[in-house]
Amino acid sequence: MDAAAREAQSGLEWRVTVPEGATVTMEEHEAGGAAARACAWLLACFATAWSWVAGFARKVWRIAADDPRKAVHGLKVGLALALVSVFYYTRPLYDGVGGAAMWAIMTVVVVFEYTVGGSVYKCFNRVVATASAGVLALGVHWVADRSGELEPVIVTGSLFLLAAAATFSRFIPTVKARFDYGVTIFILTYSLVAVSGYRVDQLAALAQQRLSTIAIGIFLCLAVSMLICPVWSGAELHLLTTRNMDKLADAVEACVEDYFAAEEPTPAARQSTKSKSDGYKCVLNSKASEDAQANLARWEPAHGRFGFRHPYAQYAKVGAAMRACAYCVEALSSCARAEVQAPPHVKRLLRDVCARVGARCARVLREASRSVATMTTSSSSRTLDFAVADMNTAVQELQGDMRTLPSTVLAAKLLAAETTSLMDTMPVFTVASLLVEISARVEGVVDAVDELATLASFKQVDDDDDDDDKKGETEMTIKVHPLNEPDTDEESPENKTRKA
Amino acid sequence: MDAAAREAQSGLEWRVTVPEGATVTMEEHEAGGAAARACAWLLACFATAWSWVAGFARKVWRIAADDPRKAVHGLKVGLALALVSVFYYTRPLYDGVGGAAMWAIMTVVVVFEYTVGGSVYKCFNRVVATASAGVLALGVHWVADRSGELEPVIVTGSLFLLAAAATFSRFIPTVKARFDYGVTIFILTYSLVAVSGYRVDQLAALAQQRLSTIAIGIFLCLAVSMLICPVWSGAELHLLTTRNMDKLADAVEACVEDYFAAEEPTPAARQSTKSKSDGYKCVLNSKASEDAQANLARWEPAHGRFGFRHPYAQYAKVGAAMRACAYCVEALSSCARAEVQAPPHVKRLLRDVCARVGARCARVLREASRSVATMTTSSSSRTLDFAVADMNTAVQELQGDMRTLPSTVLAAKLLAAETTSLMDTMPVFTVASLLVEISARVEGVVDAVDELATLASFKQVDDDDDDDDKKGETEMTIKVHPLNEPDTDEESPENKTRKA
């Protein structure tokens, strides 16, 4: 966008200067000069507009290419609307905007959401709120009808009180999370029915007609939403969680690598580590989208590997544990960027053991991610628990090295007569303590994942069979891993975060 | 709520046991026993329901008491709806649900939002989208009318394409942020007009009537929203920012205090520091609500101290700087909770200087918060810059002490013959380096606040006048500070965070 804007500006200047030169030769005929200038101005405007449009089109194309499901969603909405309109076009009892068709169309437009969970949430809210508000309004209407002169007072008074109470109820967190849309529809339906001038028997027929039309809209909407390339909130949440876990793993490794990088890396290498080590930022910023998806996912019927009462709330806890870990990774990555750095020969003393801790933390996170992605635990819980044990061994080694660091440095000093003060060891020590803290928080993530495995009753993979190919285990882990990621979109988690 | 549930259960047990005792004496007449049991069951149900209702009512009451503006908002919506309904009740041309009244009521219900910014955003989107979609649909309708048999194809085809394109456009971040609601209304209006069976001249009259009704709804809605206790998104964002800054200041101080607390504090004292040192969590979680408020605030007209083009986007940057600081505070607070602690006599060596750095960081944050809250900078930029300079002096002292720490510890060891290894100093060193990093990030917050001051052209307070009462300055600072906080709601920032 910025590049496009700059391009547009330079285009503008270039096109303006040419006629400016031309006007010098045409100084005598003013009118012609003015026309040429106007023409140039138009051309410049056109060029600017064109490059803006081109930049915008590129941006839009990138969104669609990154996640084709978004484009498909647009087509699905178009299809649902076309179906409803065709349905009403071909019916003899079609009676224009004022009639029944309107409510079906309105329902499809308002209720169709990107994920199935979102659509079900809105459908459920719409039906329940319309029905309950309709019944209530009919009752009040009946009472008001009998009361003669008091009618406007009763109707307006009840409208005021109900609207006030319903609006206020949206501030209650549970209502906000589950019935926000329903409250709007409740107020809307109640007002429309209560204020209407119809008699009660007319109203009952109207209500029945309206409900049946809404039912048609909802049926079409849910059918299109679920049958054509459905996007499930639960699956999105699941994928977001495993991707964030992998990113966190990459970030831990890359940050440690950054810190201990012996010489200045080449810009290309720096770029690649940078994008890896920045992965923790996705984790930091994905709370809102996790919460939103978990909220919608609870409305979804059982699908694929997700049962009806899949513990979506636990994903939020896994997310919180990952964020706690990411806070520490952030502190670690700021150490790598700090001005005051330990001298290289001091860094070297802890480099290997720190790299090992970082790699093993990353391995634990990847194993946990794999367990969540495949929804399996090994029956002997071997892989993940072994990874945790390995990590803890590495942490203990690191703590041992930290304890002996001062004497090691002093010994090195005596031997090499280098100008090393103990002060120089301090920054490395900070990094090491952060790594210890990170490993503790990685265990927190593992605990949350274990709870998820229990709640969602992950399938126990019986790995007695492959006890004989233990040596092939690491390769297997690596080979299995890419299967977790669908082959389409590399960038979509960021988009998801941005979307929310 | 939990307490209420427990109460309910115990109530249930108590009420059930009494008739159970009674049935023993009545064993012979079964019917009487069954009746008594049914009666007891009903009573128990009633008690459970009652205590549930009571708990719920308490919760609702607390929400209203914490922020009475929420209750007022409910009343405002009720009032706006009552006004619209009265307006249509008293008009002779009133023609029931199908007619004009419906669109006015629908507009009020759908458009009325908690903040003025939210209402203006929806009103603007509604008007522009209705008008543009109406014009476009009339054009297509006219073309379709001429084309004879192709009419359904043209109408349905254009509906499909436009709905697909418009729905996809919601994935473009700018459109999502500013025109999300407008896109829905655009699709809705286009479908209703395009599918309608009316002739073009009928449609034009209908469109005019509908627009004028929507205008009435919007006028009423904006009038009630702006004139009766208005809630401005801009002011909310402003308040959220200054409150978070104060909380961060408290948290920095409290975390340092926690870490160096000489003995175990009393539970009451621990509770009070705990709530203070947890303040950083609000900062960590307020990104979503900051973004939402900044998005809505841009729609608001000038009000109070907020001009038309107030740089609301800069608040998001201040928020980001505060979050960067909060990540480090999180790491610091985890040090206070860590198992491995330095022995008290080592902690004592850095306690005073660390406490000073913590206090001065907090002071800088409070000064920055005061500057934002009062929207002033002192003409010589004295107070804030002095506070930053003080903080940097303290940080330099701390760095000096860190540098000499090993030798100090060794000297102390020789003198007191205590069993202190250099390893013991390491955790304190980690805390000290985190404090240095925190102070650097506090400067980042100050930079963001300075930019905000420039962009929003904060008023320069001429403090040449009070040069003579320099000694009274700190008192003045403290006295001025409480004025920044409105006197009503102590708890509302958490609610705001929760709400978002």
Short mmCIF file of N, CA, C and O in Angstrom, two decimals, chain B residues 252-347:
data_model
loop_
_atom_site.label_atom_id
_atom_site.label_comp_id
_atom_site.label_asym_id
_atom_site.label_seq_id
_atom_site.Cartn_x
_atom_site.Cartn_y
_atom_site.Cartn_z
N VAL B 252 4.93 -1.61 39.16
CA VAL B 252 6.40 -1.60 39.20
C VAL B 252 6.87 -1.46 40.64
O VAL B 252 7.69 -2.25 41.14
N GLU B 253 6.29 -0.48 41.34
CA GLU B 253 6.68 -0.26 42.73
C GLU B 253 6.40 -1.48 43.58
O GLU B 253 7.26 -1.95 44.34
N ALA B 254 5.18 -2.03 43.43
CA ALA B 254 4.76 -3.13 44.29
C ALA B 254 5.59 -4.38 44.04
O ALA B 254 5.91 -5.12 44.97
N CYS B 255 5.98 -4.62 42.76
CA CYS B 255 6.77 -5.81 42.46
C CYS B 255 8.15 -5.72 43.08
O CYS B 255 8.66 -6.70 43.65
N VAL B 256 8.77 -4.55 43.00
CA VAL B 256 10.09 -4.38 43.62
C VAL B 256 9.97 -4.57 45.13
O VAL B 256 10.77 -5.27 45.75
N GLU B 257 8.92 -3.98 45.70
CA GLU B 257 8.67 -4.10 47.13
C GLU B 257 8.50 -5.57 47.53
O GLU B 257 9.10 -6.04 48.48
N ASP B 258 7.65 -6.28 46.75
CA ASP B 258 7.43 -7.70 46.98
C ASP B 258 8.74 -8.45 47.03
O ASP B 258 8.97 -9.28 47.91
N TYR B 259 9.61 -8.17 46.04
CA TYR B 259 10.83 -8.95 45.92
C TYR B 259 11.74 -8.72 47.11
O TYR B 259 12.35 -9.66 47.62
N PHE B 260 11.81 -7.46 47.55
CA PHE B 260 12.77 -7.16 48.61
C PHE B 260 12.13 -7.18 50.00
O PHE B 260 12.79 -6.81 50.97
N ALA B 261 10.84 -7.57 50.07
CA ALA B 261 10.18 -7.60 51.38
C ALA B 261 11.02 -8.41 52.33
O ALA B 261 11.32 -9.58 52.09
N ALA B 262 11.44 -7.79 53.46
CA ALA B 262 12.40 -8.43 54.36
C ALA B 262 11.83 -9.69 54.97
O ALA B 262 12.37 -10.77 54.82
N GLU B 263 10.71 -9.57 55.64
CA GLU B 263 10.11 -10.77 56.23
C GLU B 263 8.80 -11.06 55.51
O GLU B 263 8.34 -10.27 54.69
N GLU B 264 8.20 -12.18 55.84
CA GLU B 264 6.89 -12.52 55.29
C GLU B 264 5.88 -11.47 55.73
O GLU B 264 5.72 -11.22 56.91
N PRO B 265 5.18 -10.87 54.79
CA PRO B 265 4.20 -9.86 55.19
C PRO B 265 2.95 -10.51 55.78
O PRO B 265 2.72 -11.70 55.60
N THR B 266 2.18 -9.73 56.52
CA THR B 266 0.90 -10.24 57.03
C THR B 266 -0.03 -10.47 55.85
O THR B 266 0.12 -9.84 54.80
N PRO B 267 -0.99 -11.41 55.99
CA PRO B 267 -1.88 -11.70 54.86
C PRO B 267 -2.58 -10.45 54.31
O PRO B 267 -2.72 -10.29 53.11
N ALA B 268 -2.99 -9.54 55.22
CA ALA B 268 -3.70 -8.34 54.77
C ALA B 268 -2.79 -7.48 53.90
O ALA B 268 -3.16 -7.05 52.80
N ALA B 269 -1.55 -7.29 54.39
CA ALA B 269 -0.59 -6.47 53.64
C ALA B 269 -0.30 -7.14 52.30
O ALA B 269 -0.23 -6.49 51.25
N ARG B 270 -0.15 -8.49 52.33
CA ARG B 270 0.14 -9.22 51.11
C ARG B 270 -1.00 -9.02 50.10
O ARG B 270 -0.77 -8.83 48.91
N GLN B 271 -2.23 -9.07 50.63
CA GLN B 271 -3.39 -8.88 49.76
C GLN B 271 -3.33 -7.52 49.07
O GLN B 271 -3.54 -7.42 47.87
N SER B 272 -2.97 -6.49 49.84
CA SER B 272 -2.99 -5.14 49.27
C SER B 272 -1.88 -4.98 48.23
O SER B 272 -2.10 -4.42 47.16
N THR B 273 -0.66 -5.50 48.54
CA THR B 273 0.40 -5.42 47.52
C THR B 273 0.04 -6.28 46.32
O THR B 273 0.34 -5.92 45.20
N LYS B 274 -0.59 -7.43 46.61
CA LYS B 274 -0.92 -8.34 45.52
C LYS B 274 -1.83 -7.64 44.50
O LYS B 274 -1.57 -7.69 43.30
N SER B 275 -2.87 -6.98 45.03
CA SER B 275 -3.80 -6.33 44.09
C SER B 275 -3.08 -5.21 43.34
O SER B 275 -3.38 -4.95 42.19
N LYS B 276 -2.12 -4.56 44.03
CA LYS B 276 -1.37 -3.51 43.33
C LYS B 276 -0.45 -4.09 42.27
O LYS B 276 -0.40 -3.62 41.14
N SER B 277 0.30 -5.15 42.67
CA SER B 277 1.30 -5.66 41.74
C SER B 277 0.64 -6.42 40.58
O SER B 277 1.26 -6.67 39.57
N ASP B 278 -0.65 -6.75 40.73
CA ASP B 278 -1.35 -7.42 39.63
C ASP B 278 -1.90 -6.44 38.61
O ASP B 278 -2.48 -6.86 37.61
N GLY B 279 -1.71 -5.15 38.89
CA GLY B 279 -2.25 -4.14 37.98
C GLY B 279 -1.76 -4.29 36.56
O GLY B 279 -2.47 -3.97 35.61
N TYR B 280 -0.54 -4.83 36.40
CA TYR B 280 0.01 -4.95 35.05
C TYR B 280 -0.83 -5.88 34.18
O TYR B 280 -0.80 -5.77 32.96
N LYS B 281 -1.59 -6.78 34.81
CA LYS B 281 -2.40 -7.70 34.02
C LYS B 281 -3.48 -6.96 33.22
O LYS B 281 -3.80 -7.35 32.10
N CYS B 282 -4.02 -5.90 33.83
CA CYS B 282 -4.99 -5.07 33.10
C CYS B 282 -4.35 -4.51 31.84
O CYS B 282 -4.97 -4.46 30.79
N VAL B 283 -3.09 -4.07 32.00
CA VAL B 283 -2.40 -3.48 30.85
C VAL B 283 -2.20 -4.54 29.77
O VAL B 283 -2.40 -4.28 28.58
N LEU B 284 -1.83 -5.75 30.20
CA LEU B 284 -1.58 -6.82 29.23
C LEU B 284 -2.84 -7.15 28.44
O LEU B 284 -2.77 -7.48 27.25
N ASN B 285 -4.00 -7.06 29.10
CA ASN B 285 -5.23 -7.54 28.45
C ASN B 285 -6.06 -6.47 27.79
O ASN B 285 -7.16 -6.75 27.33
N SER B 286 -5.58 -5.22 27.74
CA SER B 286 -6.50 -4.18 27.27
C SER B 286 -6.31 -3.82 25.81
O SER B 286 -6.90 -2.85 25.33
N LYS B 287 -5.50 -4.59 25.08
CA LYS B 287 -5.29 -4.26 23.67
C LYS B 287 -6.60 -4.22 22.89
O LYS B 287 -6.88 -3.26 22.17
N ALA B 288 -7.41 -5.27 23.05
CA ALA B 288 -8.64 -5.35 22.26
C ALA B 288 -9.55 -4.17 22.54
O ALA B 288 -10.10 -3.56 21.61
N SER B 289 -9.70 -3.82 23.82
CA SER B 289 -10.64 -2.74 24.11
C SER B 289 -10.06 -1.39 23.67
O SER B 289 -10.81 -0.53 23.20
N GLU B 290 -8.74 -1.23 23.76
CA GLU B 290 -8.12 0.00 23.24
C GLU B 290 -8.38 0.16 21.74
O GLU B 290 -8.77 1.23 21.28
N ASP B 291 -8.14 -0.93 21.01
CA ASP B 291 -8.34 -0.87 19.56
C ASP B 291 -9.78 -0.53 19.21
O ASP B 291 -10.05 0.30 18.34
N ALA B 292 -10.71 -1.19 19.93
CA ALA B 292 -12.12 -0.96 19.63
C ALA B 292 -12.50 0.49 19.90
O ALA B 292 -13.16 1.14 19.07
N GLN B 293 -12.07 1.01 21.06
CA GLN B 293 -12.44 2.39 21.39
C GLN B 293 -11.80 3.37 20.41
O GLN B 293 -12.44 4.35 20.00
N ALA B 294 -10.53 3.12 20.05
CA ALA B 294 -9.86 4.04 19.12
C ALA B 294 -10.58 4.05 17.77
O ALA B 294 -10.71 5.09 17.13
N ASN B 295 -11.07 2.88 17.38
CA ASN B 295 -11.80 2.76 16.12
C ASN B 295 -13.09 3.56 16.13
O ASN B 295 -13.44 4.21 15.14
N LEU B 296 -13.79 3.51 17.26
CA LEU B 296 -15.07 4.22 17.34
C LEU B 296 -14.87 5.71 17.57
O LEU B 296 -15.63 6.54 17.09
N ALA B 297 -13.79 6.03 18.31
CA ALA B 297 -13.60 7.43 18.70
C ALA B 297 -13.41 8.32 17.48
O ALA B 297 -13.78 9.49 17.50
N ARG B 298 -12.87 7.77 16.39
CA ARG B 298 -12.62 8.61 15.23
C ARG B 298 -13.91 9.12 14.60
O ARG B 298 -13.88 10.03 13.77
N TRP B 299 -15.04 8.50 14.95
CA TRP B 299 -16.32 8.96 14.38
C TRP B 299 -16.94 10.08 15.18
O TRP B 299 -17.95 10.64 14.78
N GLU B 300 -16.35 10.38 16.33
CA GLU B 300 -17.02 11.33 17.23
C GLU B 300 -16.74 12.77 16.83
O GLU B 300 -15.62 13.10 16.43
N PRO B 301 -17.75 13.64 16.96
CA PRO B 301 -17.51 15.06 16.74
C PRO B 301 -16.66 15.62 17.88
O PRO B 301 -16.45 14.93 18.88
N ALA B 302 -16.17 16.84 17.71
CA ALA B 302 -15.37 17.46 18.76
C ALA B 302 -16.22 17.55 20.02
O ALA B 302 -17.41 17.86 19.96
N HIS B 303 -15.63 17.25 21.17
CA HIS B 303 -16.37 17.36 22.43
C HIS B 303 -15.36 17.61 23.53
O HIS B 303 -14.29 17.00 23.57
N GLY B 304 -15.72 18.52 24.44
CA GLY B 304 -14.85 18.82 25.57
C GLY B 304 -13.44 19.14 25.10
O GLY B 304 -13.23 19.96 24.19
N ARG B 305 -12.48 18.43 25.67
CA ARG B 305 -11.08 18.71 25.32
C ARG B 305 -10.64 17.95 24.09
O ARG B 305 -9.48 18.02 23.71
N PHE B 306 -11.53 17.17 23.48
CA PHE B 306 -11.15 16.36 22.34
C PHE B 306 -11.58 17.04 21.04
O PHE B 306 -12.78 17.22 20.81
N GLY B 307 -10.61 17.41 20.23
CA GLY B 307 -10.92 18.08 18.97
C GLY B 307 -11.44 17.08 17.94
O GLY B 307 -11.53 15.88 18.21
N PHE B 308 -11.76 17.59 16.76
CA PHE B 308 -12.34 16.72 15.74
C PHE B 308 -11.32 15.69 15.25
O PHE B 308 -11.63 14.54 15.02
N ARG B 309 -10.07 16.15 15.06
CA ARG B 309 -9.05 15.22 14.58
C ARG B 309 -8.08 14.85 15.71
O ARG B 309 -6.86 14.82 15.51
N HIS B 310 -8.62 14.58 16.87
CA HIS B 310 -7.79 14.15 17.98
C HIS B 310 -7.05 12.87 17.59
O HIS B 310 -7.66 11.97 17.02
N PRO B 311 -5.74 12.79 17.87
CA PRO B 311 -4.97 11.63 17.38
C PRO B 311 -5.21 10.36 18.20
O PRO B 311 -4.33 9.91 18.93
N TYR B 312 -6.40 9.79 18.04
CA TYR B 312 -6.74 8.61 18.82
C TYR B 312 -5.83 7.42 18.51
O TYR B 312 -5.58 6.59 19.37
N ALA B 313 -5.33 7.36 17.27
CA ALA B 313 -4.46 6.23 16.91
C ALA B 313 -3.20 6.22 17.78
O ALA B 313 -2.63 5.16 18.06
N GLN B 314 -2.77 7.42 18.21
CA GLN B 314 -1.55 7.49 19.01
C GLN B 314 -1.75 6.83 20.38
O GLN B 314 -0.81 6.30 20.96
N TYR B 315 -2.99 6.84 20.88
CA TYR B 315 -3.26 6.16 22.16
C TYR B 315 -2.93 4.68 22.04
O TYR B 315 -2.45 4.06 22.99
N ALA B 316 -3.19 4.10 20.87
CA ALA B 316 -2.86 2.69 20.67
C ALA B 316 -1.35 2.49 20.78
O ALA B 316 -0.89 1.48 21.32
N LYS B 317 -0.59 3.48 20.27
CA LYS B 317 0.87 3.35 20.38
C LYS B 317 1.33 3.48 21.83
O LYS B 317 2.22 2.76 22.27
N VAL B 318 0.70 4.42 22.56
CA VAL B 318 1.02 4.53 23.99
C VAL B 318 0.69 3.21 24.68
O VAL B 318 1.48 2.71 25.49
N GLY B 319 -0.44 2.64 24.30
CA GLY B 319 -0.83 1.36 24.88
C GLY B 319 0.18 0.27 24.57
O GLY B 319 0.53 -0.53 25.44
N ALA B 320 0.68 0.25 23.33
CA ALA B 320 1.68 -0.76 22.96
C ALA B 320 2.94 -0.59 23.78
O ALA B 320 3.54 -1.57 24.25
N ALA B 321 3.36 0.67 23.97
CA ALA B 321 4.56 0.93 24.78
C ALA B 321 4.34 0.46 26.22
O ALA B 321 5.24 -0.12 26.84
N MET B 322 3.12 0.70 26.74
CA MET B 322 2.83 0.26 28.10
C MET B 322 2.84 -1.26 28.20
O MET B 322 3.30 -1.83 29.19
N ARG B 323 2.33 -1.91 27.16
CA ARG B 323 2.32 -3.38 27.19
C ARG B 323 3.74 -3.93 27.16
O ARG B 323 4.05 -4.87 27.87
N ALA B 324 4.61 -3.31 26.33
CA ALA B 324 6.01 -3.75 26.30
C ALA B 324 6.60 -3.66 27.69
O ALA B 324 7.35 -4.55 28.13
N CYS B 325 6.26 -2.60 28.40
CA CYS B 325 6.75 -2.42 29.77
C CYS B 325 6.13 -3.49 30.68
O CYS B 325 6.83 -4.06 31.52
N ALA B 326 4.85 -3.77 30.47
CA ALA B 326 4.16 -4.73 31.34
C ALA B 326 4.72 -6.15 31.19
O ALA B 326 4.75 -6.91 32.15
N TYR B 327 5.20 -6.50 29.98
CA TYR B 327 5.81 -7.82 29.79
C TYR B 327 6.97 -7.99 30.76
O TYR B 327 7.16 -9.03 31.38
N CYS B 328 7.80 -6.93 30.86
CA CYS B 328 8.96 -6.98 31.74
C CYS B 328 8.53 -7.01 33.20
O CYS B 328 9.15 -7.69 34.02
N VAL B 329 7.48 -6.26 33.53
CA VAL B 329 6.99 -6.27 34.91
C VAL B 329 6.51 -7.68 35.26
O VAL B 329 6.71 -8.15 36.38
N GLU B 330 5.91 -8.34 34.27
CA GLU B 330 5.47 -9.71 34.49
C GLU B 330 6.66 -10.61 34.85
O GLU B 330 6.60 -11.38 35.81
N ALA B 331 7.75 -10.46 34.07
CA ALA B 331 8.94 -11.25 34.35
C ALA B 331 9.48 -10.92 35.75
O ALA B 331 9.88 -11.81 36.51
N LEU B 332 9.43 -9.62 36.10
CA LEU B 332 9.91 -9.19 37.42
C LEU B 332 9.07 -9.82 38.52
O LEU B 332 9.61 -10.33 39.52
N SER B 333 7.75 -9.82 38.33
CA SER B 333 6.89 -10.35 39.38
C SER B 333 7.07 -11.85 39.51
O SER B 333 6.88 -12.41 40.58
N SER B 334 7.46 -12.50 38.40
CA SER B 334 7.71 -13.95 38.53
C SER B 334 8.98 -14.21 39.32
O SER B 334 9.11 -15.25 39.95
N CYS B 335 9.95 -13.26 39.28
CA CYS B 335 11.15 -13.40 40.10
C CYS B 335 10.80 -13.38 41.57
O CYS B 335 11.39 -14.10 42.38
N ALA B 336 9.82 -12.54 41.92
CA ALA B 336 9.43 -12.44 43.33
C ALA B 336 8.79 -13.73 43.81
O ALA B 336 8.82 -14.05 44.99
N ARG B 337 8.17 -14.47 42.87
CA ARG B 337 7.50 -15.72 43.24
C ARG B 337 8.40 -16.94 43.09
O ARG B 337 7.99 -18.05 43.39
N ALA B 338 9.64 -16.72 42.57
CA ALA B 338 10.51 -17.86 42.25
C ALA B 338 10.89 -18.63 43.50
O ALA B 338 10.92 -18.08 44.61
N GLU B 339 11.20 -19.93 43.31
CA GLU B 339 11.61 -20.74 44.47
C GLU B 339 13.01 -20.37 44.94
O GLU B 339 13.27 -20.21 46.12
N VAL B 340 13.92 -20.28 43.95
CA VAL B 340 15.31 -19.97 44.29
C VAL B 340 15.43 -18.48 44.53
O VAL B 340 15.21 -17.68 43.62
N GLN B 341 15.73 -18.10 45.76
CA GLN B 341 15.87 -16.69 46.09
C GLN B 341 17.27 -16.44 46.62
O GLN B 341 17.89 -17.33 47.22
N ALA B 342 17.74 -15.22 46.41
CA ALA B 342 19.02 -14.85 47.00
C ALA B 342 18.83 -14.73 48.51
O ALA B 342 17.74 -14.40 48.97
N PRO B 343 19.89 -15.02 49.31
CA PRO B 343 19.75 -14.87 50.76
C PRO B 343 19.51 -13.40 51.12
O PRO B 343 19.98 -12.50 50.41
N PRO B 344 18.78 -13.15 52.21
CA PRO B 344 18.36 -11.78 52.55
C PRO B 344 19.53 -10.79 52.63
O PRO B 344 19.38 -9.66 52.17
N HIS B 345 20.69 -11.23 53.14
CA HIS B 345 21.76 -10.23 53.30
C HIS B 345 22.31 -9.80 51.94
O HIS B 345 22.85 -8.70 51.81
N VAL B 346 22.16 -10.67 50.90
CA VAL B 346 22.59 -10.24 49.57
C VAL B 346 21.56 -9.30 48.96
O VAL B 346 21.90 -8.27 48.38
N LYS B 347 20.29 -9.66 49.17
CA LYS B 347 19.22 -8.79 48.68
C LYS B 347 19.39 -7.39 49.25
O LYS B 347 19.21 -6.39 48.55
#
